[in-house]
Amino acid sequence: MFGTRQTILSVLLAAVVAAQDAITANGGNFTLTGDDVSYLFHVDAANGDLISDHFGAPVTDFIPPAFILGWGWHDNQANDRREFPDIGRSDIRLPAIHIEHSDGDTVSAFLYKSHEIIPGKPSIPGFPATYGNDTDVTTLQVQLYDNVSDVSAVLSYSIFPKYNAIARSFKITNNGTGDIVIERAASFSFDFPNAEYDVIEPHGDWSHEMNTVRRKVDYGETGFRSTEGYSGHNHNPFYMLASSSTTESSGEAWGFNLVWTGSFEAAIEKASNGYVRALLGLNSLHTSIKVAPGESFQAPEAVAVYSSNGLGGVSRSYHDLYRNHLSRHQATMETRPILLNSWEGLSFDINDTALVDLAGQSADIGIELFVMDDGWFGLEYPRNNDSLGLGDWTPNPEKFPDGLGPYIADVTKIDVVNASTNASTGSQIKFGLWMEPEMVNLNSTLYNEHPDWVLHAGKHARTLTRSQLVLNVGLPEVQNFIIDSVSKILDSGAVSYVKWDNNRGMHELARPSDSYQYILGLYHVIDTLTTKYPNVLWEGCASGGGRFDAGLLHYWPQHWTSDNTDAADRLQIQLGTSLIYPPSAMGCHISKSPNGMTQRDTSFTYRGHVAMMCGSFGLELNPHELSEDEVAALPAIMDQAHRVNPLVIHGSFYRLAGPQESNWPAVQFVSQDGSQSAVFAFQQQYTTKPGAPPLRLQGLDPKARYWNDLDNGTYSGATYANAGINARFERGIYLSKLIWLEKR
Ligand code: DGJ
């Protein structure tokens, strides 16, 4: 409660100065310090508002704000850099928080009340979030109070100094006597000073996810959103801001990512005074969340990262942070089995004998995990095409007369053979399967029995997409149904892997907030199942990369990157995805050539190199249909995939050249200890001239010497970085080389 300036000052002066170096509070001046970042804000002693000061390269002092003339219509807060912008008190930019109070007014005044610095990071119950112990992370919680409306906010900042990353979230509590409604909640908001920025954002659609576009942040709003109920294919809850001169490897850049699988909204607003407000949070079209007296609303976490080493620096911070402090699955830091998925080879045309056969052929070429995709279930409505059986998770008796148990047992007794030596590896092939638990077909027993379990809005028609409807996972009975159905299948045999698919967006939400409740219900389901089956390798999928987001990566270690398996297209998709998510989390497969979607013909080696740049590498074809050339190329690809996988899982990733800008895209992985590196170099089209530019490598110790298997030379890290290495492509299209380097 603030009556006078005197009261505010005395509260601030009483604040404890924290012992931790990562966060200090000096009166009302808060400093968060990372290895290469400072984040500063303070309490305005005149009114108790929080004011942003700095987010960027290290600084040691608070400086007076810019002078902005208060003439014209916009004065007071319109010219402040605000840390938690609310609405209605002269700040006319987009707010981070917008509440309709119980009396119908929408003005909020969140003023500083107190703060606390906590070693480590408290979890956010029910939400996916980053985590770490006292040596990894420190948390600052600032309590704010709106005296007029009796609503409080706790604004939480956790800094991971090693990654130059700050996770922010907030919780609103209704202390009044009537309902309030949260209309807008941006988990991260920061007001940057007047400067020139670009925004770099992923965009796309099904089969061409994560293209990137870079555009200037100009006056007014620049933004994008998902209103699909999920993070979706069209955008991703992520963007970077960068100074206009920033490149892939130099200059200042900031990343913002929402740890959330639902609809979201990103907005960057440049005001007339030049200040740039960066916001990321829930989509306000899918919010309107009612909070009853005594209850709270929790905003999902957003993670911001700063780097002075360009876009690549931001990406590598996210990769390391997410592998070590977001994804909690035990397989995250483990090499992954090479898998074969039945989908592109067999589609719905599957049964136990055909699949045991396919598993045998797969094991003979070194496949370690056999995955049965769509088509295996349905009693009354056998899943013979995509309009039948979704929701009826019982093996189809015609395809599996003895059920799943004996069939899985037959598969998992097959020995895996090393493709190069033709000798048994001594291990048996593992088994995995596909499910789409959040969905239902009209043609299903489940829908006949529970038509009210789907998302629907009164008498409005229920819009079908891919002949299916979305179960309302916000309902406890639906959550229990999914947990039971999946558990029953996992208990029916040795299932080592699940591909959890989701093939449409949400429509007909009865209330906008149903989308928020759904996602929390989904997290409950996934949390329960991953805790119950910790040894299962879970792979997310949503018609490809439709839910490749940090929310699901908290529970599952990998995600299918795209339904487009054309290797040339995949280069763009995978490099775009790597802007934020680690390659170790991507699922990528070699499919047949010409590609079923694009009809492009590429060599097995080119397809193999593109796919093995991902943590989960595999094949998605019928081995029976491989040509002689492909059979000949296969053993080397399997060997290389095994060799490279530890670097993909643990190493640092560098985008040397992207397919959007160069005919010679290339990427590089460097092992954690810097002793090994793998470079993937590609030539897309043939050109008589010019030839491929030298590949200037990154991440090597400039003074150390490294041997490479391309020209058998040994050069210093400085030579590789500054002169580069020539991949020496000859004539041809869609060529690739894997160059291996070792410290000598
Ligand atoms: C969409 C997925 O992305 C594909 O990989 C495949 O699993 C199909 N669904 C099966 O219906």
Tab-separated table of C-alpha atoms and ligand atoms in Angstrom, residues 206 341 343-344 348 373-375 383 386 434 436 466 499 501-503 541-545 560 562-563 620, ligand 1:
chain	number	residue	atom	x	y	z
A	206	TRP	CA	1.981	-27.983	-43.021
A	341	ASN	CA	8.675	-46.085	-39.352
A	343	TRP	CA	4.025	-44.874	-42.510
A	344	GLU	CA	5.545	-43.812	-45.830
A	348	PHE	CA	-2.790	-48.021	-43.470
A	373	ASP	CA	2.483	-46.090	-37.485
A	374	ASP	CA	-1.231	-45.425	-38.107
A	375	GLY	CA	-3.740	-48.143	-39.069
A	383	ARG	CA	-8.769	-47.921	-39.173
A	386	ASP	CA	-8.285	-41.591	-41.950
A	434	TRP	CA	1.740	-44.498	-33.188
A	436	GLU	CA	-3.331	-39.904	-31.734
A	466	ARG	CA	-9.032	-34.709	-41.741
A	499	LYS	CA	4.773	-41.375	-31.548
A	501	ASP	CA	0.371	-37.489	-33.188
A	502	ASN	CA	-2.188	-34.679	-33.416
A	503	ASN	CA	-3.588	-33.884	-36.818
A	541	CYS	CA	4.122	-35.111	-33.830
A	542	ALA	CA	1.376	-32.815	-35.083
A	543	SER	CA	1.035	-33.426	-38.828
A	544	GLY	CA	4.788	-32.925	-38.689
A	545	GLY	CA	6.032	-29.885	-36.789
A	560	TRP	CA	8.784	-35.127	-35.677
A	562	SER	CA	7.824	-32.188	-40.723
A	563	ASP	CA	5.686	-34.502	-42.841
A	620	GLU	CA	10.610	-44.224	-43.462
B	1	DGJ	C1	0.575	-37.431	-39.655
B	1	DGJ	C2	1.996	-37.692	-39.259
B	1	DGJ	O1	2.736	-36.526	-39.282
B	1	DGJ	C3	2.558	-38.773	-40.171
B	1	DGJ	O2	3.914	-38.968	-39.913
B	1	DGJ	C4	1.773	-40.028	-39.948
B	1	DGJ	O3	1.985	-40.505	-38.647
B	1	DGJ	C5	0.291	-39.765	-40.202
B	1	DGJ	N1	-0.185	-38.634	-39.455
B	1	DGJ	C6	-0.543	-40.977	-39.843
B	1	DGJ	O4	-1.880	-40.724	-39.932
